[in-house]
mmCIF file of C-alpha atoms in Angstrom:
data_model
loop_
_atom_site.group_PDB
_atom_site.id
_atom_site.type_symbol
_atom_site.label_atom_id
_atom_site.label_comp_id
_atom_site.label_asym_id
_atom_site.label_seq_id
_atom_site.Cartn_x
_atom_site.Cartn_y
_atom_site.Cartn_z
ATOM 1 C CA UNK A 1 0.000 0.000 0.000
ATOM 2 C CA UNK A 2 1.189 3.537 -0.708
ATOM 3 C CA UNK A 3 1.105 5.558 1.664
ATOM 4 C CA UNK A 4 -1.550 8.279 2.050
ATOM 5 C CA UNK A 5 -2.456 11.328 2.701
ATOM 6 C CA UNK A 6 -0.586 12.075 -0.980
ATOM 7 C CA UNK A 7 0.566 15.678 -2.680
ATOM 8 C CA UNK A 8 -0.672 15.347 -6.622
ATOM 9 C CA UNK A 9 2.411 16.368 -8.532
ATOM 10 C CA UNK A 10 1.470 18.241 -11.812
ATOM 11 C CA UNK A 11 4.964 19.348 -12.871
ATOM 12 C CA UNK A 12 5.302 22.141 -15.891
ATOM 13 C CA UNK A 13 2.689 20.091 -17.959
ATOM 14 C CA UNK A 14 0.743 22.099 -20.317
ATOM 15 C CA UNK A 15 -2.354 20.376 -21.083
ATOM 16 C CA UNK A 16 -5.136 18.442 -19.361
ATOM 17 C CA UNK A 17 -4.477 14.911 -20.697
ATOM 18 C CA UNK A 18 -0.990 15.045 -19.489
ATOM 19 C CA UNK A 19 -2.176 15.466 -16.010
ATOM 20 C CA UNK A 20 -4.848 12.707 -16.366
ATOM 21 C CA UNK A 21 -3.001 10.470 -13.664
ATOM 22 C CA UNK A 22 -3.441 13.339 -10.868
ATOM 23 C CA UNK A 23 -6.785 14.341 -11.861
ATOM 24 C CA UNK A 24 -8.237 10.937 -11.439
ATOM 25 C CA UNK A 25 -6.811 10.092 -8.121
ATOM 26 C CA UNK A 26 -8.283 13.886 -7.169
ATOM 27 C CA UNK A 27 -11.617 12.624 -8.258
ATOM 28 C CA UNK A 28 -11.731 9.317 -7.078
ATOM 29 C CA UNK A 29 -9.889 9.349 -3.866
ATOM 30 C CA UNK A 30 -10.146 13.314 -2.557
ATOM 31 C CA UNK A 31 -10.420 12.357 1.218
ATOM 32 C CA UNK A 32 -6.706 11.050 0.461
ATOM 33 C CA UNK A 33 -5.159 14.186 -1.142
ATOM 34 C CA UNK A 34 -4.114 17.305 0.563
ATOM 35 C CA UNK A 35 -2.864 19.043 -2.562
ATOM 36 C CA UNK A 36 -1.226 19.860 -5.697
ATOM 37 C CA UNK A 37 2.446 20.675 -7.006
ATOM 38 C CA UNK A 38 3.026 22.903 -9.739
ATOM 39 C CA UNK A 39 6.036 23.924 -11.386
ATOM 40 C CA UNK A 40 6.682 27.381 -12.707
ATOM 41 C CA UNK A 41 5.574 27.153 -16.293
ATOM 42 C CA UNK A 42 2.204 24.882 -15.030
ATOM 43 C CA UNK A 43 -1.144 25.731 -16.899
ATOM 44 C CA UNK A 44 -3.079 22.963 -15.026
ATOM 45 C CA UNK A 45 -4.650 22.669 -11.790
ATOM 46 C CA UNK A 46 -6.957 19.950 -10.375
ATOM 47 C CA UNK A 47 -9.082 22.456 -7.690
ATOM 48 C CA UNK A 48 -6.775 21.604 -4.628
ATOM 49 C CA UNK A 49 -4.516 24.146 -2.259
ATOM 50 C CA UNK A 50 -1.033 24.648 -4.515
ATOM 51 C CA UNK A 51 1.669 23.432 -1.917
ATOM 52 C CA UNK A 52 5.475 22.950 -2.244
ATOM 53 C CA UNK A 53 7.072 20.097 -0.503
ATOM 54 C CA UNK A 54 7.874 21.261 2.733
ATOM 55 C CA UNK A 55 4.031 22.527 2.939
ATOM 56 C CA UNK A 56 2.149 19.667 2.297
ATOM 57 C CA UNK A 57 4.542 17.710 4.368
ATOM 58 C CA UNK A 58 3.543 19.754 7.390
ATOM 59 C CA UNK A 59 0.047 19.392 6.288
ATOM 60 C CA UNK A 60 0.106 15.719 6.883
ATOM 61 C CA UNK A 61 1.672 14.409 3.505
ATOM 62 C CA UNK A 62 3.269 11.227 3.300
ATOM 63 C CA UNK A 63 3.907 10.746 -0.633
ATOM 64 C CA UNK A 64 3.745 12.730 -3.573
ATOM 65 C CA UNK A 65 2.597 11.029 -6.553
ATOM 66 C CA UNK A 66 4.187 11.925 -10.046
ATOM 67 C CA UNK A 67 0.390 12.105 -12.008
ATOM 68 C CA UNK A 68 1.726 13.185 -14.848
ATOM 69 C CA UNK A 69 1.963 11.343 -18.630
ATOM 70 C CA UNK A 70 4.410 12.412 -21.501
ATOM 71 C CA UNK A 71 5.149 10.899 -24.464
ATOM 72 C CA UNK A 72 7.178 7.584 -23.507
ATOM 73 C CA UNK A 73 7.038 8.116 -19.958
ATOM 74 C CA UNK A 74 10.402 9.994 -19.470
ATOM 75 C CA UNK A 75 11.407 11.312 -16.224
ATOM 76 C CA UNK A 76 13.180 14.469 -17.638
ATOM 77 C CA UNK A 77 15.391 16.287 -15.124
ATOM 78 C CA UNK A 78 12.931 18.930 -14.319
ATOM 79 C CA UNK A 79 10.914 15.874 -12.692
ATOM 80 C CA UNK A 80 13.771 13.786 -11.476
ATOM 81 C CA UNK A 81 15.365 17.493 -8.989
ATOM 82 C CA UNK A 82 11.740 17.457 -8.066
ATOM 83 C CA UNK A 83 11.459 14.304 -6.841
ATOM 84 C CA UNK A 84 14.700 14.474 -4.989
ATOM 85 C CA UNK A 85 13.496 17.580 -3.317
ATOM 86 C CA UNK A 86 10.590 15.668 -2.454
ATOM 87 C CA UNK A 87 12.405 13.226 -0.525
ATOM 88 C CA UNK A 88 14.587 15.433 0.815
ATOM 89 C CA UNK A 89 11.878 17.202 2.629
ATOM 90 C CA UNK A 90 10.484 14.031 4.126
ATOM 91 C CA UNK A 91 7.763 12.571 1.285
ATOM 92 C CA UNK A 92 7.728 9.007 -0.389
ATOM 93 C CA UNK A 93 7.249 9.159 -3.744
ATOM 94 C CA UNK A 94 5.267 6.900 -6.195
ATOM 95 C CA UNK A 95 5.217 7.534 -9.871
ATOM 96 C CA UNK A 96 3.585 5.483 -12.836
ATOM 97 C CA UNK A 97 5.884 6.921 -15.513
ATOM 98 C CA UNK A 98 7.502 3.859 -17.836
ATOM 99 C CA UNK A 99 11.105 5.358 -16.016
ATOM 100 C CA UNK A 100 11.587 4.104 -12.750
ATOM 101 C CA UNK A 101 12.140 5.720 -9.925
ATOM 102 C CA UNK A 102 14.999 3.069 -9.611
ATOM 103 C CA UNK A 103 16.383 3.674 -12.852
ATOM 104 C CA UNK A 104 17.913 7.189 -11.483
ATOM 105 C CA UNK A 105 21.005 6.858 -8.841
ATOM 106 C CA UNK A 106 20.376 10.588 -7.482
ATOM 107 C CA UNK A 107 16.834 9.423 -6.475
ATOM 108 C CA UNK A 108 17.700 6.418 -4.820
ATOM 109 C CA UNK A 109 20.408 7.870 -2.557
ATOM 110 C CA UNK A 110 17.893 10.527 -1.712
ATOM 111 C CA UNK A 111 15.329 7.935 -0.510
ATOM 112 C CA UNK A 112 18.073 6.069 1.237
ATOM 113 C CA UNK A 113 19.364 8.956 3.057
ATOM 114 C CA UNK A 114 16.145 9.808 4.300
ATOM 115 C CA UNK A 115 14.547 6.306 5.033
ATOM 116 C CA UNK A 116 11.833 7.046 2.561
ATOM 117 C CA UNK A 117 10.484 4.733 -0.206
ATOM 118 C CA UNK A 118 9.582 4.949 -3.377
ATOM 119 C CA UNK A 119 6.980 3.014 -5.260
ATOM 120 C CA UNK A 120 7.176 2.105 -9.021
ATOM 121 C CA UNK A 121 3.435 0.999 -9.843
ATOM 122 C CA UNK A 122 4.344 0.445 -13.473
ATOM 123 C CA UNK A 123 6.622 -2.290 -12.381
ATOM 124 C CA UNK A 124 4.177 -5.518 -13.125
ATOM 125 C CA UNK A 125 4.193 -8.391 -10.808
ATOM 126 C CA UNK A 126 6.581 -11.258 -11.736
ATOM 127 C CA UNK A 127 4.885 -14.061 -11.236
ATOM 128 C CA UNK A 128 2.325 -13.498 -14.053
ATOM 129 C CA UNK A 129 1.296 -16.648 -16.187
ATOM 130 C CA UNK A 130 0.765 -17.405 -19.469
ATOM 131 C CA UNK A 131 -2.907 -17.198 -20.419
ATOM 132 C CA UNK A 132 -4.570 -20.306 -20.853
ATOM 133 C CA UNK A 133 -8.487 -18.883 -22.552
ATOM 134 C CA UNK A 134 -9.810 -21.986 -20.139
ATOM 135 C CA UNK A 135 -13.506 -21.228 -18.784
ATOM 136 C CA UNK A 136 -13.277 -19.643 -15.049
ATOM 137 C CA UNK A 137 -16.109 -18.996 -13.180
ATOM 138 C CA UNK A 138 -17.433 -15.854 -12.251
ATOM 139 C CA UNK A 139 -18.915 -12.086 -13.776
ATOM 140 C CA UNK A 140 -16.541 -9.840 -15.472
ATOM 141 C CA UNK A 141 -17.352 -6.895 -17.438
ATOM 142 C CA UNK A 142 -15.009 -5.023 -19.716
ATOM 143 C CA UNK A 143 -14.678 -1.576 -20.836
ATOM 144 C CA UNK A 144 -13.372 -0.714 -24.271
ATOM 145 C CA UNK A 145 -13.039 1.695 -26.804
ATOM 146 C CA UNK A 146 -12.643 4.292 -29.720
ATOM 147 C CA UNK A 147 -9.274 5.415 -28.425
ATOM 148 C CA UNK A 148 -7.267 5.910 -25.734
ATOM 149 C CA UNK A 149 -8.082 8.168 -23.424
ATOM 150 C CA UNK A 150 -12.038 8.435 -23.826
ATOM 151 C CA UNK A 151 -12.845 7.314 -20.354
ATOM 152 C CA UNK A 152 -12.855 3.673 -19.671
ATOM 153 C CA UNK A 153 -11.322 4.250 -16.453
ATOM 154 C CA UNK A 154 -13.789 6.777 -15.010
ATOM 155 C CA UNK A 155 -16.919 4.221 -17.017
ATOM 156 C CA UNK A 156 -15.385 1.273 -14.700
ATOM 157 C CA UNK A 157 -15.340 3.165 -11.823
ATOM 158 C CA UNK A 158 -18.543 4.836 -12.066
ATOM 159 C CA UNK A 159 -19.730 1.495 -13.008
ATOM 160 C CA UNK A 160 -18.678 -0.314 -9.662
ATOM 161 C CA UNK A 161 -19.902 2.910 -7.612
ATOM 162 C CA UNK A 162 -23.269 2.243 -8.938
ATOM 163 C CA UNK A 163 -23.348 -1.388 -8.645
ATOM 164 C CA UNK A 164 -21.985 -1.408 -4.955
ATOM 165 C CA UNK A 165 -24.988 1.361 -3.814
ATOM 166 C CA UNK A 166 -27.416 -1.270 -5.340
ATOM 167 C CA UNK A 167 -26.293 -3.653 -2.876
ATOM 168 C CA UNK A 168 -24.153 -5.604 -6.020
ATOM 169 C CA UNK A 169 -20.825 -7.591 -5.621
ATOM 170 C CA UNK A 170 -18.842 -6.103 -7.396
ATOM 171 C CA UNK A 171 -14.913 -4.892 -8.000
ATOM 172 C CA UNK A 172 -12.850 -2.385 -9.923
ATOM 173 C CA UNK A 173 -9.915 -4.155 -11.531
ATOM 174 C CA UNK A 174 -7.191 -1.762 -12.276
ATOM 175 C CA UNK A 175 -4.928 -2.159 -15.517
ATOM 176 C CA UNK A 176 -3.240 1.146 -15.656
ATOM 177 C CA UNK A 177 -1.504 3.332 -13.308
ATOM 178 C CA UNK A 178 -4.091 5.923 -11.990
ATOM 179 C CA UNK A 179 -6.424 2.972 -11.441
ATOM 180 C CA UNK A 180 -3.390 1.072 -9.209
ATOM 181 C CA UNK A 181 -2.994 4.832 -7.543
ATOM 182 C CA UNK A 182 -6.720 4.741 -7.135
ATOM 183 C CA UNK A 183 -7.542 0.933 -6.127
ATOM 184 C CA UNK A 184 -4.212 0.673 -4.721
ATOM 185 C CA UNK A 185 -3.821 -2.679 -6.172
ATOM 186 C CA UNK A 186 -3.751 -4.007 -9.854
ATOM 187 C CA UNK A 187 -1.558 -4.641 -13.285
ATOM 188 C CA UNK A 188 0.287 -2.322 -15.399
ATOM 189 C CA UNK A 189 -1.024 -3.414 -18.419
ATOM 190 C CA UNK A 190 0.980 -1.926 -21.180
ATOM 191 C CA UNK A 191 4.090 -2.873 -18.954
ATOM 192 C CA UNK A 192 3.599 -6.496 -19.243
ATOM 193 C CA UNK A 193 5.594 -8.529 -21.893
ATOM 194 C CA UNK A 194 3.290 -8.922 -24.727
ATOM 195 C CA UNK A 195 2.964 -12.851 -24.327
ATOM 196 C CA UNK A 196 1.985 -12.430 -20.832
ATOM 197 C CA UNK A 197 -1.005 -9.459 -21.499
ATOM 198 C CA UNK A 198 -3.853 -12.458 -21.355
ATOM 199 C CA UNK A 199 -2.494 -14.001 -18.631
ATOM 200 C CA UNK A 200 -2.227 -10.895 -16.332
ATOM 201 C CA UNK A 201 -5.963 -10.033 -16.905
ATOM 202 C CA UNK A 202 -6.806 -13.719 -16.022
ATOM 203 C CA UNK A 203 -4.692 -13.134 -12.524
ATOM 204 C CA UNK A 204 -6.558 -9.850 -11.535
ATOM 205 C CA UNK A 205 -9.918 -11.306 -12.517
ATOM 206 C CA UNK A 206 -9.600 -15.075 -10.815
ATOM 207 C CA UNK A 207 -12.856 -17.173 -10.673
ATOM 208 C CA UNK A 208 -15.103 -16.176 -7.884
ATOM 209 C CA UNK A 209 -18.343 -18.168 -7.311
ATOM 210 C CA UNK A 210 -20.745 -15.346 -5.195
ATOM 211 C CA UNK A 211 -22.290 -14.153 -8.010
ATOM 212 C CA UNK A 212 -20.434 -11.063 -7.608
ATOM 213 C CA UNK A 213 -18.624 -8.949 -11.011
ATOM 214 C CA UNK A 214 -15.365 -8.207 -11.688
ATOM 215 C CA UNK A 215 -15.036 -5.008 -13.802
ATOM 216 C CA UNK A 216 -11.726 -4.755 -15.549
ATOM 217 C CA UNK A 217 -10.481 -1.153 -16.914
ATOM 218 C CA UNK A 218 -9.659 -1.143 -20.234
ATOM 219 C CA UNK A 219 -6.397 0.340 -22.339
ATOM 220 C CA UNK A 220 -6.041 1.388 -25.825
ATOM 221 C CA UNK A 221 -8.162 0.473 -28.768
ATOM 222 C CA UNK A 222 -8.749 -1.946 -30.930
ATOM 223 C CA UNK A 223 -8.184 0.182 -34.263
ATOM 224 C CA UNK A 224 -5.522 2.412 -32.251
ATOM 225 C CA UNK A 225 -1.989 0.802 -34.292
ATOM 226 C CA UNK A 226 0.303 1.944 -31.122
ATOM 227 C CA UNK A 227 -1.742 0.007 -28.324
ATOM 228 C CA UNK A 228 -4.100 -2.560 -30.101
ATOM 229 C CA UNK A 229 -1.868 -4.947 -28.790
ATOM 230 C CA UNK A 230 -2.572 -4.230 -25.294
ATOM 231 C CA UNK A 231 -6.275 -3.518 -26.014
ATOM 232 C CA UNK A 232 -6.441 -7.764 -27.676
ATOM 233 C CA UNK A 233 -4.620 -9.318 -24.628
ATOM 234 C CA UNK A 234 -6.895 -7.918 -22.214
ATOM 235 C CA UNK A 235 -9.977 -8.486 -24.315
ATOM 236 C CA UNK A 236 -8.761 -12.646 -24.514
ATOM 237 C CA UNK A 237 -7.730 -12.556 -20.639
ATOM 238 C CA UNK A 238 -10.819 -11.037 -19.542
ATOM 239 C CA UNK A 239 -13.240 -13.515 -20.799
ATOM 240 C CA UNK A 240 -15.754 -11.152 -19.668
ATOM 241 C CA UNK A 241 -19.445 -11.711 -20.156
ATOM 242 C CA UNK A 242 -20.123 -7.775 -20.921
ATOM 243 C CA UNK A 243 -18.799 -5.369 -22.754
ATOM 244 C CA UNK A 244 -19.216 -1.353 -22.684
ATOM 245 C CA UNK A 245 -17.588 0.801 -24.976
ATOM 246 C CA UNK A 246 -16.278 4.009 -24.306
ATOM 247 C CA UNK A 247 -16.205 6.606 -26.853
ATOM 248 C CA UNK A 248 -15.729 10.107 -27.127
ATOM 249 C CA UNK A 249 -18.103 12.515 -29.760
ATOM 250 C CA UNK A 250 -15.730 14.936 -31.827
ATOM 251 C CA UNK A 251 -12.648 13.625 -31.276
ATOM 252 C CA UNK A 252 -10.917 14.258 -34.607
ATOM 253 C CA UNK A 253 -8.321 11.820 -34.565
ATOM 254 C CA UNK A 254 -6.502 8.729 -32.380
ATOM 255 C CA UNK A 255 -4.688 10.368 -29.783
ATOM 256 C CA UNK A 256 -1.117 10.898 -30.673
ATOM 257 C CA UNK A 257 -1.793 10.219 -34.670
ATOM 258 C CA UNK A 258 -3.041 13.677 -36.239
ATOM 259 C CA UNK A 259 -4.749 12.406 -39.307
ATOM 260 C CA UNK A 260 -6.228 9.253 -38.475
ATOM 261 C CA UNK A 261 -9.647 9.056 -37.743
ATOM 262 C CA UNK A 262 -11.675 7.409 -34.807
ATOM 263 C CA UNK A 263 -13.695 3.872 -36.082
ATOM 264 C CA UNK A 264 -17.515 4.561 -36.097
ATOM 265 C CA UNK A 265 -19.211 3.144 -32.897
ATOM 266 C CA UNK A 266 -20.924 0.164 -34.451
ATOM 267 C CA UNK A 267 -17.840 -0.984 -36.189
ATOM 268 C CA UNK A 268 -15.791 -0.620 -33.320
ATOM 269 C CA UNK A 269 -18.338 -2.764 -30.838
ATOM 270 C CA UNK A 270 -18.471 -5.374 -33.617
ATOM 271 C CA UNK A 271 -14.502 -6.004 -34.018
ATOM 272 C CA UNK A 272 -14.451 -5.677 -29.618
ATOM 273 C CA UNK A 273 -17.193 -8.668 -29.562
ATOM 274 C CA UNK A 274 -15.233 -11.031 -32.424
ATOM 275 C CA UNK A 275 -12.338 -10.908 -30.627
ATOM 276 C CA UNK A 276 -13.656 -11.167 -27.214
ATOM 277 C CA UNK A 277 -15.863 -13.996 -28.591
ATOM 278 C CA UNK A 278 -12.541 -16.089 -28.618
ATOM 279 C CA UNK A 279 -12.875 -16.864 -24.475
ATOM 280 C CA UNK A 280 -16.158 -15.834 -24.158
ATOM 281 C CA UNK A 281 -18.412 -17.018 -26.960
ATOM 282 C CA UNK A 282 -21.786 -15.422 -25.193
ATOM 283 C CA UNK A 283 -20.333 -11.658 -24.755
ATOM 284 C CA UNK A 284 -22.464 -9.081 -25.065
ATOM 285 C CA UNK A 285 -22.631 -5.617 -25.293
ATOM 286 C CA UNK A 286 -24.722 -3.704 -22.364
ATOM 287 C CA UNK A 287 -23.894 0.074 -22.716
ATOM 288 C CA UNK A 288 -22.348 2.955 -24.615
ATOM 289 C CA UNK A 289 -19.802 5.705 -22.193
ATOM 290 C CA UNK A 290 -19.680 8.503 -24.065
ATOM 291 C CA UNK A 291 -17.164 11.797 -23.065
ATOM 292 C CA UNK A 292 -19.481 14.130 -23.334
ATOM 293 C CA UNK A 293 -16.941 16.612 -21.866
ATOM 294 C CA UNK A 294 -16.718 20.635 -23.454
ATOM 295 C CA UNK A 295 -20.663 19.664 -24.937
ATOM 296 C CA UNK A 296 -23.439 21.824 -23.679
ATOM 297 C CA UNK A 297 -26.118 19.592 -21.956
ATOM 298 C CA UNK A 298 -28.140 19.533 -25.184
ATOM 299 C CA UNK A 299 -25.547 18.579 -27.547
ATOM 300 C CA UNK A 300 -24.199 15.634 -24.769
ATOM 301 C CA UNK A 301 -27.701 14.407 -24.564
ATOM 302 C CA UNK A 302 -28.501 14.409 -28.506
ATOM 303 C CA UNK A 303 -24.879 12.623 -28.828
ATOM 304 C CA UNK A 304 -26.454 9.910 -26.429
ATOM 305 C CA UNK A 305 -29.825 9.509 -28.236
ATOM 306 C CA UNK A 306 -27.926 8.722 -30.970
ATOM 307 C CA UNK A 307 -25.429 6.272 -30.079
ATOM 308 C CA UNK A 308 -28.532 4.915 -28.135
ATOM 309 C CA UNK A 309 -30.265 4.631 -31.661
ATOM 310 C CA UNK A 310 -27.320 3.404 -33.520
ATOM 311 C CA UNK A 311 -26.801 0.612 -31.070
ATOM 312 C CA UNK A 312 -29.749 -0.162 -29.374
ATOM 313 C CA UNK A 313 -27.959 0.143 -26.175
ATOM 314 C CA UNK A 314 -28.151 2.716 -22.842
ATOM 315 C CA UNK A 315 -25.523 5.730 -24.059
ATOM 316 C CA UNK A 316 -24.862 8.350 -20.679
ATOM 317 C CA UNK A 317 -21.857 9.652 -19.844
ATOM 318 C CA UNK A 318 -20.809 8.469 -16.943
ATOM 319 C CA UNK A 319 -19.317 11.814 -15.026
ATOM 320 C CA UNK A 320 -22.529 14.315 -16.044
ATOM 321 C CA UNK A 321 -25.346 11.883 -16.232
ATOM 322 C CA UNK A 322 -23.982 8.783 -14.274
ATOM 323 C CA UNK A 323 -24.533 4.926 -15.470
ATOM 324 C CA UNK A 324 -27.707 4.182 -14.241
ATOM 325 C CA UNK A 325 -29.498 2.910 -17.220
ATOM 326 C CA UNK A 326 -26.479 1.057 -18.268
ATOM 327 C CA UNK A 327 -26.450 -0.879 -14.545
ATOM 328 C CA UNK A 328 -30.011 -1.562 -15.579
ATOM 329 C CA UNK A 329 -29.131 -3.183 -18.873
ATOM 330 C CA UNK A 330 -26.770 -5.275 -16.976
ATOM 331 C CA UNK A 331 -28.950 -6.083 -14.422
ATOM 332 C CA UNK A 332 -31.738 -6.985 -17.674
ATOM 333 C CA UNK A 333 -29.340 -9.506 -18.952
ATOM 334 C CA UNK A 334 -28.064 -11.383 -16.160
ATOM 335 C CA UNK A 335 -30.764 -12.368 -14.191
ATOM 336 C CA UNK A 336 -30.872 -14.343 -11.057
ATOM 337 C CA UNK A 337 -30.544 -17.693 -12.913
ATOM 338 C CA UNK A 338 -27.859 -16.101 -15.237
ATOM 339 C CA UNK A 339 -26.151 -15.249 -12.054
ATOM 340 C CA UNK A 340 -26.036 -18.856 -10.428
ATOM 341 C CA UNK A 341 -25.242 -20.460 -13.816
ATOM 342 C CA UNK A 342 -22.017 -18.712 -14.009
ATOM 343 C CA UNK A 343 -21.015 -18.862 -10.733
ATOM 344 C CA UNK A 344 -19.929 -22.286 -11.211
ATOM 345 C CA UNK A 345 -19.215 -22.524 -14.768
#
């Protein structure tokens, strides 16, 4: 477990996707954050009391998390004196970045001399098998979608918040590093070796027999060439029963390839449900997740008719409108004799 209260770091980043890491542990875990960091040439903020090191540490800090994304995952050496000046003022620090903590001498010797630790959550478990597609028992839904990016983390989340108030069994599965920040447990996903991918979402999602769900966060995108890798391995290892896909209106192109455009919704769900049909032969789809975020209310609703209309499914966004009426689709299809029968399949 990392140890919390936490400072959100938000470095010199410049836009809001590059502080998506911070921003989601804000959201999901606020009682567990005392502030923010921000470098000099920071355009971002998250809502929360801007504190330097020696600040939040006499506020009750115990570890500063690095929140932030770049391209690769570099720690540059803006981010690695920060992190030693972290330490040296008393904080742990925990970073998801693809660079390790470990990876830079100055940082270790600052954790050393202070006693301090430092926590690498995009360091996946060794111990993770080879998947094996055999049957499991148990519930598992899985989020997908049109990109990266579009929300499947917040849709899972949201998802298991609504389940849980209905009295539901059911469990977030984290895959990426804000989720493991969040859930404090989980896979780096796009850190596992490639032949391993279906095998780690097997391990996070092991059969259970009380009828309760498993809901796995999905990563990349099936029609994303960078990550569809990632996006395949979990859909095989997740054998899940459901399927909602994530999706967000106006996007112009795949994140981090100007020029090539988003798959339509219904194309997208179709190629998600052949390949997912390769574990789990009865998948279905239950929902639509769209980002509805920068829409006025009317346009965000209309954009949810639609894909409504165009799949014949429950479209909300999960952070304005909440995932009610995709719960109740859920709830529609699996029915109390659904329920036992794959409890013990």
């Amino acid at each position: 477990m990392i140890p919390s209260p936490f400072l959100l770091y938000l470095g010199d980043s410049q836009d809001e996707l590059s502080v998506k890491t911070s921003r989601g542990v804000a959201v999901w875990r606020p009682q567990a954050c005392v502030g923010e960091f921000r470098g000099p040439k920071c355009n971002q903020t998250l809502g929360l009391p801007h504190l330097g090191f020696e600040e939040a540490k006499a506020k009750g800090a115990r570890t500063v998390i690095i929140g932030v994304a770049n391209a690769g995952g570099i720690m540059g050496p803006s981010i690695v004196a920060d992190v030693v000046a972290a330490l040296r003022a008393g904080l742990n620090v925990a970073s998801g970045l693809h660079d390790r903590l470990r990876n830079h001498p100055e940082i270790v010797e600052a954790a050393q001399a202070g006693g301090l630790e430092l926590f690498d959550v995009r360091e996946p478990p060794a111990d993770i098998p080879v998947g094996n597609g055999r049957p499991r028992a148990g519930l598992r839904l899985l989020t997908v979608g049109t990109d990266c990016s579009v929300g499947k983390m917040y849709t899972t989340l949201a998802l298991e918040k609504e389940m849980q108030a209905r009295g539901l069994k059911a469990d977030f599965r984290a895959t990426g590093q804000t989720g493991i920040f969040i859930a404090q447990s989980g896979v780096p996903i796009d850190a596992v070796v490639a032949d391993f991918i279906s095998g780690a979402a097997e391990q996070i999602s092991p059969a259970r027999h009380d009828g309760g769900w498993d809901l796995l966060e999905g990563q990349g995108s099936l029609f994303h060439p960078s990550y569809a890798g990632v996006s395949l391995g979990l859909l095989h290892g997740a054998q899940a029963d459901a399927l909602v896909i994530c999706h967000q209106p106006g996007r112009e192109s795949m994140r981090g390839l100007p020029g090539r455009a988003l798959p339509d919704l219904k194309t997208c769900l179709e190629a998600n449900l052949a390949a997912a049909r390769l574990t789990s032969p009865d998948v279905i789809a239950v929902g639509v997740a769209l980002n509805t975020a920068g829409m006025t209310p009317e346009a965000a609703h209309r954009a949810c008719s639609e894909a409504s209309d165009l799949l014949g499914l429950p479209a909300q966004d999960p952070v304005s409108m909440g995932v009610n009426l995709i719960v109740d689709r859920l709830i529609e299809c699996f029915e109390p004799s659904k329920l036992a029968a794959n409890t013990g399949r």
